[in-house]
Coordinates of C-alpha atoms in Angstrom, one line a residue:
Chain U
M15 CA 0.3 0.3 0.1
K16 CA 1.4 3.7 -1.1
D17 CA 0.2 6.6 0.6
I18 CA 0.3 9.6 0.2
R19 CA -0.6 13.1 2.4
V20 CA -1.8 16.6 1.0
E21 CA -2.2 19.3 2.9
N22 CA -4.0 21.4 0.9
T23 CA -6.9 21.4 -2.5
D24 CA -4.5 22.4 -5.6
D25 CA -1.7 19.8 -4.3
L26 CA -5.2 17.2 -3.9
L27 CA -6.0 18.3 -7.7
S28 CA -2.5 18.4 -9.1
E29 CA -1.3 14.9 -7.1
V30 CA -4.7 12.9 -8.6
G31 CA -4.4 14.6 -12.3
R32 CA -0.6 13.0 -12.0
L33 CA -2.5 10.1 -11.5
R34 CA -5.1 10.2 -13.9
G35 CA -1.6 10.5 -16.3
E36 CA -0.1 7.5 -16.0
G37 CA -3.4 5.4 -15.8
A38 CA -5.0 5.4 -12.6
R39 CA -8.8 4.1 -11.8
L40 CA -10.5 5.6 -8.9
I41 CA -12.0 3.0 -6.9
T42 CA -13.7 5.3 -4.4
I43 CA -14.0 7.7 -2.2
T44 CA -13.7 7.1 1.6
G45 CA -15.0 9.8 4.2
V46 CA -13.1 9.0 7.8
D47 CA -15.3 11.8 10.8
L48 CA -12.7 12.6 12.9
G49 CA -14.2 14.1 15.6
E50 CA -13.0 18.4 14.9
S51 CA -12.3 17.2 11.2
I52 CA -13.1 15.4 8.3
E53 CA -10.1 12.9 6.5
V54 CA -10.8 11.9 3.1
I55 CA -9.2 9.0 1.3
Y56 CA -9.3 8.7 -2.6
H57 CA -8.1 5.3 -3.4
F58 CA -6.3 4.6 -6.9
D59 CA -5.5 1.6 -8.8
L60 CA -2.8 1.0 -10.4
E61 CA -1.0 -1.7 -9.8
G62 CA -1.9 -2.3 -6.4
V63 CA -4.2 0.5 -4.2
I64 CA -2.5 3.9 -4.2
N65 CA -4.4 6.0 -1.4
V66 CA -4.2 9.9 -1.2
R67 CA -4.8 11.6 1.8
A68 CA -6.8 15.2 2.4
V69 CA -8.1 16.4 6.2
F70 CA -10.9 18.8 5.8
D71 CA -12.3 20.9 8.8
H72 CA -16.4 20.6 8.6
G73 CA -17.1 23.8 7.5
D74 CA -15.1 23.2 4.4
R75 CA -16.0 22.9 1.1
L76 CA -14.3 20.0 -0.2
P77 CA -12.7 20.4 -4.4
S78 CA -14.1 17.9 -6.6
V79 CA -12.2 15.5 -8.9
S80 CA -15.3 14.8 -11.2
E81 CA -13.3 16.9 -13.3
V82 CA -10.7 14.0 -13.9
F83 CA -12.5 11.3 -13.1
F84 CA -16.3 11.2 -14.8
Y85 CA -17.2 8.9 -12.1
A86 CA -16.0 10.1 -9.1
R87 CA -19.1 12.5 -9.3
L88 CA -21.6 9.3 -7.5
Y89 CA -18.8 8.6 -5.0
E90 CA -19.1 12.5 -4.2
R91 CA -22.7 12.4 -3.7
E92 CA -22.1 9.7 -1.1
L93 CA -19.6 11.9 0.9
A94 CA -21.8 14.6 0.8
E95 CA -24.8 13.3 2.4
M96 CA -23.0 10.7 4.6
F97 CA -21.3 13.6 5.7
D98 CA -23.2 16.4 5.6
V99 CA -20.4 18.2 3.6
E100 CA -20.0 20.6 0.8
I101 CA -18.5 19.4 -2.0
E102 CA -18.0 22.4 -5.4
G103 CA -20.9 21.9 -7.6
I104 CA -21.9 18.0 -6.5
H105 CA -25.7 18.5 -5.3
R106 CA -26.3 16.1 -2.2
G107 CA -28.0 13.4 -2.0
L108 CA -27.6 9.3 -3.5
L109 CA -29.2 7.0 -1.3
L110 CA -30.9 9.0 1.3
S111 CA -34.7 9.6 1.4
E112 CA -35.8 13.3 2.4
D113 CA -36.1 13.3 5.5
M114 CA -32.7 12.0 6.2
R115 CA -30.9 14.9 4.2
G116 CA -28.5 17.1 5.9
K117 CA -28.4 14.4 9.0
G118 CA -24.7 13.0 8.2
P119 CA -25.7 9.9 9.4
L120 CA -22.2 8.7 8.9
R121 CA -20.5 11.7 11.4
K122 CA -19.9 10.5 14.8
R123 CA -22.7 13.0 16.4
F124 CA -25.3 11.2 14.8
K125 CA -27.2 8.0 17.0
V126 CA -29.3 6.1 15.8
E127 CA -31.5 6.0 19.1
N128 CA -31.8 10.1 18.0
V129 CA -33.9 9.2 15.3
T130 CA -37.3 8.3 15.0
L131 CA -38.6 7.2 11.9
V132 CA -42.2 7.9 10.4
S133 CA -44.0 5.1 9.5
K134 CA -45.3 5.2 5.8
E135 CA -49.0 5.2 6.7
D136 CA -48.5 8.6 9.0
K137 CA -45.9 10.1 5.7
Y138 CA -48.3 9.4 2.7
C139 CA -52.1 9.5 4.5
P140 CA -51.6 11.8 6.8
R141 CA -54.3 11.4 9.2
Chain T
M11 CA -38.5 18.1 -27.3
P12 CA -37.7 15.1 -26.3
T13 CA -40.2 12.9 -24.4
I14 CA -38.8 11.5 -20.7
V15 CA -40.4 8.5 -20.0
P16 CA -39.8 7.1 -16.4
F17 CA -38.0 3.3 -16.3
G18 CA -38.8 1.9 -13.2
P19 CA -38.4 1.3 -10.4
Q20 CA -41.0 -1.3 -10.7
H21 CA -40.1 -2.4 -13.7
P22 CA -41.4 -6.0 -15.2
I23 CA -38.3 -6.7 -15.8
L24 CA -36.6 -5.2 -12.9
V25 CA -36.0 -8.0 -10.1
E26 CA -35.0 -4.4 -7.3
P27 CA -35.7 -1.1 -7.6
I28 CA -33.8 1.7 -9.7
R29 CA -35.5 4.8 -11.4
Y30 CA -34.1 5.4 -14.9
L31 CA -35.1 8.6 -16.6
L32 CA -35.0 8.3 -20.6
A33 CA -35.5 11.2 -22.7
L34 CA -36.4 9.9 -26.4
E35 CA -36.6 11.4 -29.6
E36 CA -38.8 8.9 -31.8
E37 CA -37.4 5.7 -30.7
T38 CA -34.0 6.2 -29.2
V39 CA -32.9 7.4 -26.4
V40 CA -30.7 10.3 -26.2
G41 CA -30.2 11.0 -22.7
V42 CA -30.7 9.5 -19.6
E43 CA -30.7 10.1 -15.9
Y44 CA -30.9 7.5 -12.7
E45 CA -32.6 7.4 -9.4
I46 CA -31.3 4.8 -6.7
G47 CA -31.3 4.2 -3.0
Y48 CA -34.4 2.4 -2.7
L49 CA -32.2 -0.6 -1.1
H50 CA -30.7 0.9 1.2
K51 CA -30.1 -0.6 4.3
G52 CA -27.4 1.7 6.1
L53 CA -25.3 -1.5 6.7
E54 CA -22.0 1.0 7.5
K55 CA -23.4 2.4 10.1
A56 CA -24.1 -0.5 11.3
M57 CA -21.0 -1.7 10.9
E58 CA -20.1 0.7 13.3
N59 CA -20.5 -2.7 15.6
D60 CA -18.5 -5.7 17.4
Y61 CA -16.5 -7.3 14.4
I62 CA -17.9 -10.3 14.9
K63 CA -21.1 -9.4 14.6
D64 CA -20.4 -6.7 11.3
I65 CA -19.5 -10.4 10.0
Y66 CA -23.3 -11.0 9.5
F67 CA -24.2 -7.5 7.9
A68 CA -21.0 -8.1 5.5
E69 CA -22.9 -11.4 4.3
R70 CA -26.0 -9.5 4.4
V71 CA -25.4 -7.1 1.6
C72 CA -26.2 -9.1 -0.8
G73 CA -28.1 -12.4 -1.5
I74 CA -26.1 -13.7 -4.5
C75 CA -22.4 -13.1 -3.6
S76 CA -22.5 -13.3 0.5
M77 CA -20.0 -15.2 0.5
V78 CA -17.8 -13.1 -1.0
H79 CA -19.0 -10.0 0.6
S80 CA -17.8 -12.1 4.2
T81 CA -14.7 -13.4 3.1
T82 CA -13.7 -9.9 1.9
F83 CA -14.5 -8.3 5.0
V84 CA -12.7 -11.3 6.9
N85 CA -9.4 -10.7 5.1
A86 CA -9.6 -7.1 6.4
V87 CA -10.0 -8.2 9.5
E88 CA -6.9 -10.6 9.3
K89 CA -4.6 -8.4 7.7
L90 CA -5.0 -5.8 10.7
A91 CA -4.4 -7.7 13.5
G92 CA -2.1 -9.9 11.4
I93 CA -3.2 -13.3 10.8
E94 CA -1.7 -15.7 8.9
V95 CA -5.2 -18.6 8.0
P96 CA -4.4 -22.7 7.6
E97 CA -4.0 -23.2 3.8
R98 CA -7.0 -25.7 3.7
V99 CA -9.4 -22.5 4.9
K100 CA -7.5 -20.8 1.6
F101 CA -8.8 -23.8 -0.3
I102 CA -12.3 -23.9 1.2
R103 CA -12.6 -20.0 0.7
T104 CA -12.0 -20.2 -3.0
I105 CA -13.5 -23.5 -4.1
L106 CA -16.6 -21.6 -1.5
L107 CA -16.6 -18.6 -3.7
E108 CA -15.9 -20.1 -7.4
L109 CA -19.4 -22.1 -6.8
E110 CA -20.9 -18.7 -6.0
R111 CA -19.9 -17.1 -9.0
L112 CA -21.5 -19.9 -11.5
H113 CA -24.5 -19.8 -9.1
S114 CA -24.4 -15.8 -10.1
H115 CA -23.2 -16.6 -13.6
M116 CA -26.2 -19.1 -14.0
L117 CA -28.5 -16.3 -12.5
W118 CA -27.4 -14.2 -14.9
L119 CA -27.7 -15.8 -17.9
G120 CA -30.9 -16.7 -16.6
I121 CA -32.8 -13.3 -16.3
V122 CA -31.5 -12.0 -19.6
A123 CA -33.3 -15.0 -21.0
D124 CA -36.2 -14.1 -19.8
S125 CA -35.2 -10.4 -21.1
I126 CA -34.9 -11.0 -24.5
G127 CA -37.6 -13.0 -24.4
F128 CA -36.4 -16.9 -24.6
Q129 CA -38.0 -18.6 -21.7
N130 CA -37.1 -22.0 -22.7
L131 CA -32.9 -20.5 -21.6
F132 CA -34.8 -18.9 -18.3
M133 CA -36.1 -22.6 -17.1
L134 CA -33.1 -23.9 -18.4
C135 CA -30.3 -22.1 -16.7
W136 CA -32.2 -22.1 -13.3
R137 CA -32.7 -25.9 -13.5
D138 CA -28.7 -26.3 -13.5
R139 CA -28.0 -23.7 -11.1
E140 CA -30.0 -26.0 -8.7
L141 CA -27.2 -28.1 -9.4
I142 CA -24.9 -26.0 -7.6
M143 CA -27.0 -25.0 -4.9
D144 CA -27.3 -28.8 -4.0
I145 CA -23.3 -28.8 -3.5
L146 CA -23.6 -25.4 -1.9
E147 CA -26.2 -27.2 0.8
S148 CA -24.2 -29.9 0.8
L149 CA -21.1 -28.3 1.7
T150 CA -22.5 -25.9 4.1
G151 CA -25.7 -26.4 5.3
N152 CA -27.3 -23.5 4.0
R153 CA -28.1 -22.4 -0.1
I154 CA -26.9 -18.7 0.0
H155 CA -25.7 -17.5 3.5
F156 CA -23.8 -19.5 4.1
S157 CA -22.1 -18.5 7.5
M158 CA -18.5 -20.4 6.8
N159 CA -16.1 -17.3 7.7
T160 CA -15.0 -15.9 10.9
V161 CA -12.2 -13.5 11.9
G162 CA -9.0 -16.3 12.0
G163 CA -10.5 -19.7 9.9
L164 CA -14.3 -21.7 9.3
R165 CA -16.9 -21.9 11.7
K166 CA -16.9 -25.1 10.1
D167 CA -15.1 -28.2 8.1
I168 CA -16.2 -29.1 4.6
S169 CA -16.4 -33.4 4.3
E170 CA -15.5 -35.7 2.2
K171 CA -18.6 -36.7 1.2
G172 CA -19.5 -33.2 0.6
I173 CA -17.0 -32.9 -2.0
R174 CA -17.5 -36.7 -3.7
F175 CA -21.2 -35.3 -4.3
M176 CA -19.3 -31.5 -5.6
L177 CA -17.5 -33.5 -7.8
G178 CA -20.7 -35.4 -9.1
N179 CA -22.4 -32.6 -9.7
L180 CA -20.4 -30.4 -10.8
D181 CA -19.5 -33.3 -13.9
R182 CA -23.8 -32.6 -14.8
F183 CA -23.1 -29.1 -15.1
A184 CA -20.9 -29.0 -17.2
L185 CA -22.2 -31.0 -19.5
S186 CA -25.6 -28.6 -19.7
V187 CA -23.6 -25.8 -20.1
R188 CA -22.6 -27.0 -22.8
K189 CA -25.5 -27.5 -24.4
I190 CA -26.6 -24.2 -23.3
E191 CA -23.8 -22.7 -25.7
N192 CA -25.0 -24.8 -27.9
S193 CA -28.6 -23.6 -28.7
L194 CA -27.5 -19.9 -27.5
Y195 CA -24.4 -19.5 -30.0
N196 CA -26.5 -21.4 -32.8
D197 CA -29.6 -19.3 -32.5
L198 CA -30.0 -17.2 -35.0
T199 CA -32.6 -15.0 -33.2
V200 CA -30.7 -14.5 -30.2
L201 CA -28.0 -14.0 -32.3
K202 CA -29.6 -10.5 -34.1
R203 CA -30.8 -9.5 -30.3
L204 CA -27.6 -9.1 -28.5
R205 CA -24.5 -8.6 -32.1
G206 CA -23.9 -4.7 -31.7
V207 CA -25.7 -3.9 -29.0
A208 CA -24.7 -1.3 -26.1
Y209 CA -21.1 -1.4 -27.5
L210 CA -18.2 -0.1 -24.8
T211 CA -14.9 0.1 -26.2
R212 CA -12.0 -0.3 -24.2
E213 CA -11.5 3.5 -23.8
D214 CA -14.9 4.1 -22.3
C215 CA -14.7 1.2 -19.8
K216 CA -11.3 3.7 -18.0
R217 CA -12.9 6.7 -19.0
Y218 CA -16.2 5.4 -17.3
G219 CA -14.7 3.4 -14.7
V220 CA -15.8 0.0 -15.4
V221 CA -15.5 -3.0 -13.4
G222 CA -15.6 -6.8 -13.4
P223 CA -17.4 -9.1 -16.8
N224 CA -18.2 -6.1 -18.5
A225 CA -15.0 -4.5 -18.4
R226 CA -13.1 -7.9 -19.3
A227 CA -15.7 -7.9 -22.4
S228 CA -14.3 -5.1 -24.6
G229 CA -10.4 -6.1 -23.5
Y230 CA -9.8 -3.6 -20.4
S231 CA -8.1 -6.3 -18.0
N232 CA -9.8 -6.1 -14.5
D233 CA -9.4 -8.9 -12.2
S234 CA -8.9 -8.3 -8.3
R235 CA -8.2 -12.6 -9.0
M236 CA -5.0 -11.8 -9.9
D237 CA -3.8 -10.0 -6.9
G238 CA -3.6 -13.5 -5.3
Y239 CA -6.0 -13.1 -2.4
E240 CA -7.1 -17.2 -0.8
A241 CA -5.5 -19.7 -3.1
Y242 CA -5.6 -18.1 -6.5
E243 CA -1.4 -17.2 -6.4
M244 CA -1.3 -21.3 -5.5
I245 CA -3.6 -22.0 -8.6
D246 CA -2.3 -21.2 -12.1
F247 CA -4.8 -19.2 -14.3
S248 CA -4.9 -15.9 -16.2
P249 CA -8.2 -14.3 -16.7
I250 CA -11.0 -14.2 -20.2
L251 CA -10.5 -11.4 -22.3
K252 CA -12.9 -10.3 -25.0
A253 CA -12.5 -7.7 -27.6
G254 CA -16.4 -7.6 -28.6
G255 CA -17.4 -5.3 -26.0
D256 CA -21.1 -5.7 -27.3
N257 CA -23.8 -7.5 -25.1
L258 CA -22.9 -10.8 -27.2
D259 CA -19.5 -10.4 -25.4
R260 CA -20.7 -9.6 -22.0
V261 CA -22.9 -13.2 -22.8
V262 CA -19.6 -14.9 -24.0
I263 CA -17.5 -14.2 -21.5
R264 CA -19.4 -14.6 -18.6
M265 CA -20.2 -18.9 -20.5
D266 CA -16.3 -19.3 -20.4
E267 CA -16.0 -17.5 -16.9
V268 CA -18.6 -20.2 -15.8
L269 CA -16.1 -23.2 -17.3
Q270 CA -13.0 -21.6 -16.2
S271 CA -14.2 -21.7 -12.6
I272 CA -15.3 -25.9 -12.8
G273 CA -12.0 -25.8 -13.8
L274 CA -10.5 -23.9 -10.6
I275 CA -12.7 -25.7 -8.1
R276 CA -11.3 -29.5 -9.8
E277 CA -7.6 -27.7 -9.4
C278 CA -8.7 -26.7 -5.5
V279 CA -9.8 -30.0 -5.0
R280 CA -6.8 -31.7 -6.5
L281 CA -4.5 -29.5 -4.0
L282 CA -6.6 -29.3 -0.8
P283 CA -4.2 -29.7 1.6
D284 CA -5.4 -31.7 5.1
G285 CA -5.3 -29.7 8.4
E286 CA -6.9 -27.2 10.6
I287 CA -9.5 -24.5 10.4
G288 CA -8.2 -22.2 11.9
E289 CA -8.6 -20.5 15.4
K290 CA -11.5 -17.7 16.1
Y291 CA -9.8 -14.3 17.0
K292 CA -11.0 -12.5 19.8
R293 CA -9.0 -9.6 21.0
G294 CA -9.1 -6.0 19.1
V295 CA -7.8 -4.4 16.3
E296 CA -5.9 -1.4 15.6
G297 CA -5.1 0.5 12.5
E298 CA -6.6 1.0 9.0
T299 CA -6.8 -1.6 6.1
F300 CA -8.4 -1.9 2.6
F301 CA -9.0 -5.5 0.7
R302 CA -10.1 -6.0 -2.2
C303 CA -11.9 -9.8 -4.2
E304 CA -13.3 -10.5 -7.5
A305 CA -16.9 -11.0 -6.5
P306 CA -19.3 -12.5 -9.5
R307 CA -19.7 -8.8 -10.8
G308 CA -16.9 -7.1 -10.4
E309 CA -14.8 -5.7 -7.8
L310 CA -15.7 -5.4 -4.7
F311 CA -14.0 -2.9 -2.1
Y312 CA -13.8 -3.0 1.6
Y313 CA -12.1 -0.9 3.7
V314 CA -11.9 -1.5 7.6
R315 CA -10.4 0.6 10.5
G316 CA -10.4 -0.1 14.3
N317 CA -8.6 2.0 17.3
G318 CA -8.0 -0.9 19.7
S319 CA -11.0 -2.3 20.3
K320 CA -13.2 -4.9 19.2
K321 CA -15.2 -2.5 18.4
L322 CA -14.8 -1.2 14.6
E323 CA -14.3 3.0 13.4
R324 CA -15.3 2.4 10.2
V325 CA -16.5 0.7 7.5
K326 CA -16.7 0.9 3.9
I327 CA -18.6 -0.5 1.2
R328 CA -17.6 -0.4 -2.7
T329 CA -19.9 -2.2 -4.7
P330 CA -19.2 -3.6 -8.1
T331 CA -22.7 -2.4 -9.5
L332 CA -22.0 1.5 -8.2
A333 CA -19.2 1.2 -9.4
N334 CA -20.6 0.3 -13.2
L335 CA -23.4 2.3 -12.9
A336 CA -22.1 5.7 -14.5
M337 CA -21.0 4.2 -18.0
M338 CA -25.2 3.4 -17.9
E339 CA -25.2 7.3 -19.3
K340 CA -23.1 6.0 -22.5
V341 CA -24.3 2.6 -22.8
M342 CA -28.1 3.8 -22.9
I343 CA -27.5 6.9 -25.8
G344 CA -28.8 5.9 -29.1
L345 CA -30.4 2.8 -28.1
E346 CA -33.3 1.4 -29.5
F347 CA -36.3 1.9 -26.7
A348 CA -36.9 -1.7 -26.9
N349 CA -33.3 -2.6 -25.8
V350 CA -33.0 -0.9 -23.0
P351 CA -34.6 -3.7 -21.0
A352 CA -32.6 -6.0 -22.2
T353 CA -29.8 -3.8 -21.5
A354 CA -30.4 -2.5 -18.6
L355 CA -29.9 -6.6 -17.2
F356 CA -26.7 -7.2 -19.3
F357 CA -24.2 -5.6 -17.2
D358 CA -25.5 -7.6 -14.5
P359 CA -26.7 -4.9 -11.5
C360 CA -27.6 -5.8 -8.3
M361 CA -28.9 -2.9 -6.8
S362 CA -29.7 -4.3 -2.9
C363 CA -25.2 -4.6 -3.5
Q364 CA -25.2 -0.8 -5.5
D365 CA -27.3 0.5 -2.2
R366 CA -26.6 -1.2 0.9

């Protein structure tokens, strides 16, 4: 496993662009909530797996790599809704239903116990 | 001005829900959008849990490829804990993984035959798939969720009797596959329906991040088995490649892979060593790692992070169907509307995997 740590947005985009030039394939984008900040890991396949890591604050606007890798849009949409972060030019929402928008279920602060489930009957046939 | 026609989420051809919005000009598709998430179960959140319990969750990501999910997850945890499993475990896991590929490909071929109106082939495929399901039941006790894996080894061994039954059934299965191939490749209607439809070049596959048999059907070599996990490093094989990149080659490559898998299972049985089936690992894990395996549909990727206790901090699952979704924007455009249902199935989508 090869690990590349980048400090800022420009470094990230140039690193991703360089890997694209070498013929790498983006496997996926993983987000990990570190409490104060969020670590974003871009996994690439280039004769083995290469990880590019960047750490952002929760309020930051994350850059999008979908200019370089067309299909990154799917993973970024998922990342944005699961961690409740802003990503440049990407609209949130891929998997979750509308009543879960803005909650960021993979954040540390999110507790499953606090979710109130809305039954389909109440949602579609209100009394 | 194109007409917008919804396709799904409930459609007779679709086994699981996904919604496409097709922009049509007369009979030709000029634009496509998709909407997924109908089967989202929140498994990544649920897996922030004890890793022994997580094996149960990992198996339930998908109903077809449950073994490959648990194997990938268990391998990731074993890599974190630094466990080397006995050789017998590796071979048994490989046998089960290949059996899973067989029944997944046969199920796919049946559904695809149904989608192009070849009902007879659909029934033949599903009849022969039962031979594999019987093998799995005799080896593990279950048809779909085997629950064989645990961190550090297997939960139970397979018997000599089960292996003899498997080899007998595999011979019958191989004969049936030959017959199916014969009727499939010599049927003029099938060939006319499949040849040259939904064409994808090698460059397209790279551009859209296609994985698995769909990529290999376009000549883009992409097989995680070459990483040499489990027993794959000890058996000699190379991935099958086709250059056509149309729906016909997607059928041919899967039929060839079925025959290759039968060969791999026989080879594994020949080399199967005696010995232990591992010990259950019970301590905490620390650090982060990833693991990838070749599921029947393509590359399956797990990222696992532990914090020193038995409870995991984060598990990320990237399933092959999600990786293959992006190319739908490419292949659907230019198709005739009548070919859309079959093409939506030809890429072997598994919505349950995709939505997790």
